[in-house]
mmCIF file with all atom_site columns, C-alpha atoms in Angstrom:
data_model
loop_
_atom_site.group_PDB
_atom_site.id
_atom_site.type_symbol
_atom_site.label_atom_id
_atom_site.label_alt_id
_atom_site.label_comp_id
_atom_site.label_asym_id
_atom_site.label_entity_id
_atom_site.label_seq_id
_atom_site.pdbx_PDB_ins_code
_atom_site.Cartn_x
_atom_site.Cartn_y
_atom_site.Cartn_z
_atom_site.occupancy
_atom_site.B_iso_or_equiv
_atom_site.pdbx_formal_charge
_atom_site.auth_seq_id
_atom_site.auth_comp_id
_atom_site.auth_asym_id
_atom_site.auth_atom_id
_atom_site.pdbx_PDB_model_num
ATOM 1   C CA . PHE A 1 1   ? 0.309   -0.104 0.359   1.00 0.00 ? 17  PHE A CA 1
ATOM 2   C CA . SER A 1 2   ? 3.066   2.750  0.837   1.00 0.00 ? 18  SER A CA 1
ATOM 3   C CA . GLU A 1 3   ? 4.514   1.328  -2.345  1.00 0.00 ? 19  GLU A CA 1
ATOM 4   C CA . LYS A 1 4   ? 1.319   2.568  -4.117  1.00 0.00 ? 20  LYS A CA 1
ATOM 5   C CA . LEU A 1 5   ? 1.303   6.076  -2.155  1.00 0.00 ? 21  LEU A CA 1
ATOM 6   C CA . SER A 1 6   ? 4.840   6.144  -2.815  1.00 0.00 ? 22  SER A CA 1
ATOM 7   C CA . PHE A 1 7   ? 4.784   5.534  -7.038  1.00 0.00 ? 23  PHE A CA 1
ATOM 8   C CA . VAL A 1 8   ? 1.870   7.609  -7.746  1.00 0.00 ? 24  VAL A CA 1
ATOM 9   C CA . ASN A 1 9   ? 3.373   10.476 -5.250  1.00 0.00 ? 25  ASN A CA 1
ATOM 10  C CA . SER A 1 10  ? 6.700   10.601 -7.694  1.00 0.00 ? 26  SER A CA 1
ATOM 11  C CA . SER A 1 11  ? 5.256   9.902  -10.653 1.00 0.00 ? 27  SER A CA 1
ATOM 12  C CA . VAL A 1 12  ? 2.916   13.078 -10.281 1.00 0.00 ? 28  VAL A CA 1
ATOM 13  C CA . ASN A 1 13  ? 5.367   14.682 -9.324  1.00 0.00 ? 29  ASN A CA 1
ATOM 14  C CA . ARG A 1 14  ? 7.752   14.226 -12.414 1.00 0.00 ? 30  ARG A CA 1
ATOM 15  C CA . LEU A 1 15  ? 5.101   14.143 -14.765 1.00 0.00 ? 31  LEU A CA 1
ATOM 16  C CA . ILE A 1 16  ? 4.043   17.376 -14.267 1.00 0.00 ? 32  ILE A CA 1
ATOM 17  C CA . ALA A 1 17  ? 5.955   20.820 -14.022 1.00 0.00 ? 33  ALA A CA 1
ATOM 18  C CA . TYR A 1 18  ? 4.559   23.265 -11.519 1.00 0.00 ? 34  TYR A CA 1
ATOM 19  C CA . ARG A 1 19  ? 3.063   26.083 -13.930 1.00 0.00 ? 35  ARG A CA 1
ATOM 20  C CA . LYS A 1 20  ? 0.836   29.070 -12.375 1.00 0.00 ? 36  LYS A CA 1
ATOM 21  C CA . ASP A 1 21  ? -2.447  29.011 -13.235 1.00 0.00 ? 37  ASP A CA 1
ATOM 22  C CA . SER A 1 22  ? -2.540  32.681 -14.392 1.00 0.00 ? 38  SER A CA 1
ATOM 23  C CA . VAL A 1 23  ? 0.187   31.082 -16.689 1.00 0.00 ? 39  VAL A CA 1
ATOM 24  C CA . VAL A 1 24  ? -1.786  28.238 -17.977 1.00 0.00 ? 40  VAL A CA 1
ATOM 25  C CA . TYR A 1 25  ? -5.380  29.104 -17.785 1.00 0.00 ? 41  TYR A CA 1
ATOM 26  C CA . GLY A 1 26  ? -5.034  32.950 -17.646 1.00 0.00 ? 42  GLY A CA 1
ATOM 27  C CA . LYS A 1 27  ? -6.891  32.897 -13.960 1.00 0.00 ? 43  LYS A CA 1
ATOM 28  C CA . LEU A 1 28  ? -5.835  33.479 -10.787 1.00 0.00 ? 44  LEU A CA 1
ATOM 29  C CA . ASP A 1 29  ? -7.172  30.463 -9.915  1.00 0.00 ? 45  ASP A CA 1
ATOM 30  C CA . TYR A 1 30  ? -8.575  27.162 -11.573 1.00 0.00 ? 46  TYR A CA 1
ATOM 31  C CA . TRP A 1 31  ? -9.024  24.113 -10.267 1.00 0.00 ? 47  TRP A CA 1
ATOM 32  C CA . ALA A 1 32  ? -8.480  21.884 -13.247 1.00 0.00 ? 48  ALA A CA 1
ATOM 33  C CA . LYS A 1 33  ? -9.837  18.615 -14.263 1.00 0.00 ? 49  LYS A CA 1
ATOM 34  C CA . PRO A 1 34  ? -7.528  15.645 -15.292 1.00 0.00 ? 50  PRO A CA 1
ATOM 35  C CA . SER A 1 35  ? -7.921  15.430 -18.269 1.00 0.00 ? 51  SER A CA 1
ATOM 36  C CA . GLU A 1 36  ? -6.632  19.373 -18.606 1.00 0.00 ? 52  GLU A CA 1
ATOM 37  C CA . ILE A 1 37  ? -3.544  18.678 -16.290 1.00 0.00 ? 53  ILE A CA 1
ATOM 38  C CA . LEU A 1 38  ? -2.897  15.660 -18.853 1.00 0.00 ? 54  LEU A CA 1
ATOM 39  C CA . GLU A 1 39  ? -3.042  17.811 -21.825 1.00 0.00 ? 55  GLU A CA 1
ATOM 40  C CA . ARG A 1 40  ? -0.598  20.262 -20.427 1.00 0.00 ? 56  ARG A CA 1
ATOM 41  C CA . ARG A 1 41  ? 1.576   18.330 -18.423 1.00 0.00 ? 57  ARG A CA 1
ATOM 42  C CA . ALA A 1 42  ? 1.778   21.480 -16.317 1.00 0.00 ? 58  ALA A CA 1
ATOM 43  C CA . GLY A 1 43  ? -0.243  22.849 -13.339 1.00 0.00 ? 59  GLY A CA 1
ATOM 44  C CA . ASP A 1 44  ? 0.037   24.346 -9.820  1.00 0.00 ? 60  ASP A CA 1
ATOM 45  C CA . CYS A 1 45  ? 0.050   22.512 -6.608  1.00 0.00 ? 61  CYS A CA 1
ATOM 46  C CA . GLU A 1 46  ? -4.188  21.542 -6.510  1.00 0.00 ? 62  GLU A CA 1
ATOM 47  C CA . ASP A 1 47  ? -3.507  19.882 -10.136 1.00 0.00 ? 63  ASP A CA 1
ATOM 48  C CA . PHE A 1 48  ? -0.230  17.923 -8.929  1.00 0.00 ? 64  PHE A CA 1
ATOM 49  C CA . ALA A 1 49  ? -3.315  16.136 -5.754  1.00 0.00 ? 65  ALA A CA 1
ATOM 50  C CA . ILE A 1 50  ? -6.028  16.044 -7.778  1.00 0.00 ? 66  ILE A CA 1
ATOM 51  C CA . LEU A 1 51  ? -4.703  13.603 -10.684 1.00 0.00 ? 67  LEU A CA 1
ATOM 52  C CA . LYS A 1 52  ? -2.773  12.045 -7.773  1.00 0.00 ? 68  LYS A CA 1
ATOM 53  C CA . MET A 1 53  ? -6.620  11.260 -6.475  1.00 0.00 ? 69  MET A CA 1
ATOM 54  C CA . THR A 1 54  ? -7.931  9.993  -9.642  1.00 0.00 ? 70  THR A CA 1
ATOM 55  C CA . ALA A 1 55  ? -4.421  7.641  -10.095 1.00 0.00 ? 71  ALA A CA 1
ATOM 56  C CA . LEU A 1 56  ? -5.173  6.191  -6.796  1.00 0.00 ? 72  LEU A CA 1
ATOM 57  C CA . LEU A 1 57  ? -8.890  6.035  -7.474  1.00 0.00 ? 73  LEU A CA 1
ATOM 58  C CA . ARG A 1 58  ? -8.117  4.174  -10.135 1.00 0.00 ? 74  ARG A CA 1
ATOM 59  C CA . ALA A 1 59  ? -5.770  1.994  -8.464  1.00 0.00 ? 75  ALA A CA 1
ATOM 60  C CA . GLY A 1 60  ? -8.583  0.773  -6.256  1.00 0.00 ? 76  GLY A CA 1
ATOM 61  C CA . ILE A 1 61  ? -7.681  3.489  -2.952  1.00 0.00 ? 77  ILE A CA 1
ATOM 62  C CA . PRO A 1 62  ? -11.401 4.108  -1.769  1.00 0.00 ? 78  PRO A CA 1
ATOM 63  C CA . THR A 1 63  ? -12.957 7.700  -1.946  1.00 0.00 ? 79  THR A CA 1
ATOM 64  C CA . GLN A 1 64  ? -13.372 7.945  1.470   1.00 0.00 ? 80  GLN A CA 1
ATOM 65  C CA . SER A 1 65  ? -9.819  7.240  2.142   1.00 0.00 ? 81  SER A CA 1
ATOM 66  C CA . MET A 1 66  ? -9.012  10.650 -0.063  1.00 0.00 ? 82  MET A CA 1
ATOM 67  C CA . ALA A 1 67  ? -9.035  14.231 0.792   1.00 0.00 ? 83  ALA A CA 1
ATOM 68  C CA . LEU A 1 68  ? -7.935  17.178 -0.967  1.00 0.00 ? 84  LEU A CA 1
ATOM 69  C CA . VAL A 1 69  ? -6.255  19.539 1.709   1.00 0.00 ? 85  VAL A CA 1
ATOM 70  C CA . VAL A 1 70  ? -5.948  23.663 1.344   1.00 0.00 ? 86  VAL A CA 1
ATOM 71  C CA . LEU A 1 71  ? -3.679  24.686 4.227   1.00 0.00 ? 87  LEU A CA 1
ATOM 72  C CA . GLN A 1 72  ? -0.671  27.637 5.630   1.00 0.00 ? 88  GLN A CA 1
ATOM 73  C CA . ASP A 1 73  ? 3.041   26.176 5.065   1.00 0.00 ? 89  ASP A CA 1
ATOM 74  C CA . ARG A 1 74  ? 3.702   28.538 8.298   1.00 0.00 ? 90  ARG A CA 1
ATOM 75  C CA . LYS A 1 75  ? 7.886   27.511 7.519   1.00 0.00 ? 91  LYS A CA 1
ATOM 76  C CA . ARG A 1 76  ? 7.624   28.612 4.162   1.00 0.00 ? 92  ARG A CA 1
ATOM 77  C CA . GLY A 1 77  ? 4.819   31.199 4.336   1.00 0.00 ? 93  GLY A CA 1
ATOM 78  C CA . PHE A 1 78  ? 2.402   30.763 1.752   1.00 0.00 ? 94  PHE A CA 1
ATOM 79  C CA . PHE A 1 79  ? -1.104  28.545 0.766   1.00 0.00 ? 95  PHE A CA 1
ATOM 80  C CA . HIS A 1 80  ? -0.459  25.235 -0.396  1.00 0.00 ? 96  HIS A CA 1
ATOM 81  C CA . ALA A 1 81  ? -2.833  21.976 -1.486  1.00 0.00 ? 97  ALA A CA 1
ATOM 82  C CA . VAL A 1 82  ? -2.044  18.276 -0.737  1.00 0.00 ? 98  VAL A CA 1
ATOM 83  C CA . LEU A 1 83  ? -3.493  15.286 -1.006  1.00 0.00 ? 99  LEU A CA 1
ATOM 84  C CA . SER A 1 84  ? -4.393  13.130 2.268   1.00 0.00 ? 100 SER A CA 1
ATOM 85  C CA . VAL A 1 85  ? -5.167  9.151  2.357   1.00 0.00 ? 101 VAL A CA 1
ATOM 86  C CA . SER A 1 86  ? -5.792  7.999  5.624   1.00 0.00 ? 102 SER A CA 1
ATOM 87  C CA . THR A 1 87  ? -5.214  4.398  6.942   1.00 0.00 ? 103 THR A CA 1
ATOM 88  C CA . GLY A 1 88  ? -5.403  2.134  9.705   1.00 0.00 ? 104 GLY A CA 1
ATOM 89  C CA . SER A 1 89  ? -1.675  3.274  10.380  1.00 0.00 ? 105 SER A CA 1
ATOM 90  C CA . GLY A 1 90  ? -1.954  6.534  9.763   1.00 0.00 ? 106 GLY A CA 1
ATOM 91  C CA . THR A 1 91  ? -2.735  9.733  7.492   1.00 0.00 ? 107 THR A CA 1
ATOM 92  C CA . PHE A 1 92  ? -0.369  9.926  4.685   1.00 0.00 ? 108 PHE A CA 1
ATOM 93  C CA . ILE A 1 93  ? 0.526   12.859 2.983   1.00 0.00 ? 109 ILE A CA 1
ATOM 94  C CA . LEU A 1 94  ? 1.304   13.265 -0.687  1.00 0.00 ? 110 LEU A CA 1
ATOM 95  C CA . ASP A 1 95  ? 2.648   16.570 -1.962  1.00 0.00 ? 111 ASP A CA 1
ATOM 96  C CA . SER A 1 96  ? 4.084   18.363 -5.316  1.00 0.00 ? 112 SER A CA 1
ATOM 97  C CA . LEU A 1 97  ? 6.652   19.699 -2.805  1.00 0.00 ? 113 LEU A CA 1
ATOM 98  C CA . SER A 1 98  ? 8.353   16.239 -1.992  1.00 0.00 ? 114 SER A CA 1
ATOM 99  C CA . ASN A 1 99  ? 8.485   12.688 -3.571  1.00 0.00 ? 115 ASN A CA 1
ATOM 100 C CA . THR A 1 100 ? 8.943   11.459 0.307   1.00 0.00 ? 116 THR A CA 1
ATOM 101 C CA . VAL A 1 101 ? 5.266   10.217 1.382   1.00 0.00 ? 117 VAL A CA 1
ATOM 102 C CA . VAL A 1 102 ? 5.079   11.314 4.975   1.00 0.00 ? 118 VAL A CA 1
ATOM 103 C CA . ARG A 1 103 ? 2.682   10.785 7.805   1.00 0.00 ? 119 ARG A CA 1
ATOM 104 C CA . ASP A 1 104 ? 0.656   14.376 8.456   1.00 0.00 ? 120 ASP A CA 1
ATOM 105 C CA . SER A 1 105 ? 2.189   14.356 12.096  1.00 0.00 ? 121 SER A CA 1
ATOM 106 C CA . ASP A 1 106 ? 5.399   15.005 10.765  1.00 0.00 ? 122 ASP A CA 1
ATOM 107 C CA . LEU A 1 107 ? 4.652   18.236 8.924   1.00 0.00 ? 123 LEU A CA 1
ATOM 108 C CA . PRO A 1 108 ? 3.992   20.330 12.073  1.00 0.00 ? 124 PRO A CA 1
ATOM 109 C CA . ASP A 1 109 ? 3.931   23.569 9.726   1.00 0.00 ? 125 ASP A CA 1
ATOM 110 C CA . TYR A 1 110 ? 1.394   22.924 7.518   1.00 0.00 ? 126 TYR A CA 1
ATOM 111 C CA . VAL A 1 111 ? -1.999  24.213 8.946   1.00 0.00 ? 127 VAL A CA 1
ATOM 112 C CA . PRO A 1 112 ? -4.934  22.742 7.253   1.00 0.00 ? 128 PRO A CA 1
ATOM 113 C CA . LEU A 1 113 ? -7.524  24.936 6.468   1.00 0.00 ? 129 LEU A CA 1
ATOM 114 C CA . TYR A 1 114 ? -9.876  23.026 4.806   1.00 0.00 ? 130 TYR A CA 1
ATOM 115 C CA . SER A 1 115 ? -10.223 19.900 3.127   1.00 0.00 ? 131 SER A CA 1
ATOM 116 C CA . PHE A 1 116 ? -13.002 18.386 0.932   1.00 0.00 ? 132 PHE A CA 1
ATOM 117 C CA . SER A 1 117 ? -13.310 14.943 -0.890  1.00 0.00 ? 133 SER A CA 1
ATOM 118 C CA . THR A 1 118 ? -15.990 13.287 -3.684  1.00 0.00 ? 134 THR A CA 1
ATOM 119 C CA . ASP A 1 119 ? -18.567 13.838 -1.437  1.00 0.00 ? 135 ASP A CA 1
ATOM 120 C CA . ARG A 1 120 ? -18.073 15.381 1.892   1.00 0.00 ? 136 ARG A CA 1
ATOM 121 C CA . ALA A 1 121 ? -15.650 18.341 3.210   1.00 0.00 ? 137 ALA A CA 1
ATOM 122 C CA . TRP A 1 122 ? -14.146 19.809 6.480   1.00 0.00 ? 138 TRP A CA 1
ATOM 123 C CA . ILE A 1 123 ? -13.306 23.661 7.745   1.00 0.00 ? 139 ILE A CA 1
ATOM 124 C CA . HIS A 1 124 ? -10.854 23.415 10.207  1.00 0.00 ? 140 HIS A CA 1
ATOM 125 C CA . GLY A 1 125 ? -10.956 24.996 13.157  1.00 0.00 ? 141 GLY A CA 1
ATOM 126 C CA . SER A 1 126 ? -8.883  25.988 16.315  1.00 0.00 ? 142 SER A CA 1
ATOM 127 C CA . LYS A 1 127 ? -9.053  25.381 19.605  1.00 0.00 ? 143 LYS A CA 1
ATOM 128 C CA . PRO A 1 128 ? -11.072 28.444 21.957  1.00 0.00 ? 144 PRO A CA 1
ATOM 129 C CA . GLY A 1 129 ? -7.715  30.635 23.014  1.00 0.00 ? 145 GLY A CA 1
ATOM 130 C CA . ALA A 1 130 ? -5.422  29.418 20.096  1.00 0.00 ? 146 ALA A CA 1
ATOM 131 C CA . ALA A 1 131 ? -3.855  31.789 17.032  1.00 0.00 ? 147 ALA A CA 1
ATOM 132 C CA . GLN A 1 132 ? -5.866  32.541 14.523  1.00 0.00 ? 148 GLN A CA 1
ATOM 133 C CA . ILE A 1 133 ? -5.213  29.516 12.487  1.00 0.00 ? 149 ILE A CA 1
ATOM 134 C CA . ALA A 1 134 ? -3.904  32.067 9.174   1.00 0.00 ? 150 ALA A CA 1
ATOM 135 C CA . GLU A 1 135 ? -4.215  35.443 8.486   1.00 0.00 ? 151 GLU A CA 1
ATOM 136 C CA . ILE A 1 136 ? -3.349  37.689 5.316   1.00 0.00 ? 152 ILE A CA 1
ATOM 137 C CA . LYS A 1 137 ? -2.742  40.623 4.952   1.00 0.00 ? 153 LYS A CA 1
ATOM 138 C CA . GLY A 1 138 ? -5.208  42.235 2.232   1.00 0.00 ? 154 GLY A CA 1
ATOM 139 C CA . GLY A 1 139 ? -7.461  39.054 2.783   1.00 0.00 ? 155 GLY A CA 1
ATOM 140 C CA . PHE A 1 140 ? -8.273  36.287 1.556   1.00 0.00 ? 156 PHE A CA 1
ATOM 141 C CA . ALA A 1 141 ? -9.256  36.844 -1.700  1.00 0.00 ? 157 ALA A CA 1
ATOM 142 C CA . THR A 1 142 ? -5.446  37.281 -2.868  1.00 0.00 ? 158 THR A CA 1
ATOM 143 C CA . VAL A 1 143 ? -4.439  33.961 -2.264  1.00 0.00 ? 159 VAL A CA 1
ATOM 144 C CA . ALA A 1 144 ? -4.319  31.311 -4.696  1.00 0.00 ? 160 ALA A CA 1
ATOM 145 C CA . PRO A 1 145 ? -2.982  28.154 -2.920  1.00 0.00 ? 161 PRO A CA 1
ATOM 146 C CA . GLY A 1 146 ? 1.008   27.096 -3.699  1.00 0.00 ? 162 GLY A CA 1
ATOM 147 C CA . GLU A 1 147 ? 0.905   31.057 -5.404  1.00 0.00 ? 163 GLU A CA 1
ATOM 148 C CA . GLY A 1 148 ? 1.490   33.096 -2.399  1.00 0.00 ? 164 GLY A CA 1
ATOM 149 C CA . VAL A 1 149 ? 0.287   36.517 -2.330  1.00 0.00 ? 165 VAL A CA 1
ATOM 150 C CA . GLN A 1 150 ? -1.051  37.823 -5.610  1.00 0.00 ? 166 GLN A CA 1
ATOM 151 C CA . ARG A 1 151 ? 0.406   41.596 -5.592  1.00 0.00 ? 167 ARG A CA 1
#
């Protein structure tokens, strides 16, 4: 199972070139279909996650085990999207920034904001009294995951 996750993660990371949506589609943020991503062989972080989810679905991984997660990377200071896969031995993250699949607990700088699957969605919160989960100068309308703040 972990070999399947690693294979899909590294294969998609090699197949697709990172390009901003503004370059590929002429829009600040565009969530492409798998066929569009493969046709252009380029995309931003959520395009990598979408293609990985599609490949794992075809490889027999159940939909309810996977979610696309939009998060704030506090270390790098930008917004990002990854694929999360829940298993009996933990939740694993398939990331366009790494060919190594790791447990979500090994990424303390990744603060999830919202996640969704084909039939469910979650908004992640914070504990009472904790710092606000994410903040950005100029508001969230200036943000596209994986592209930092648009100036």
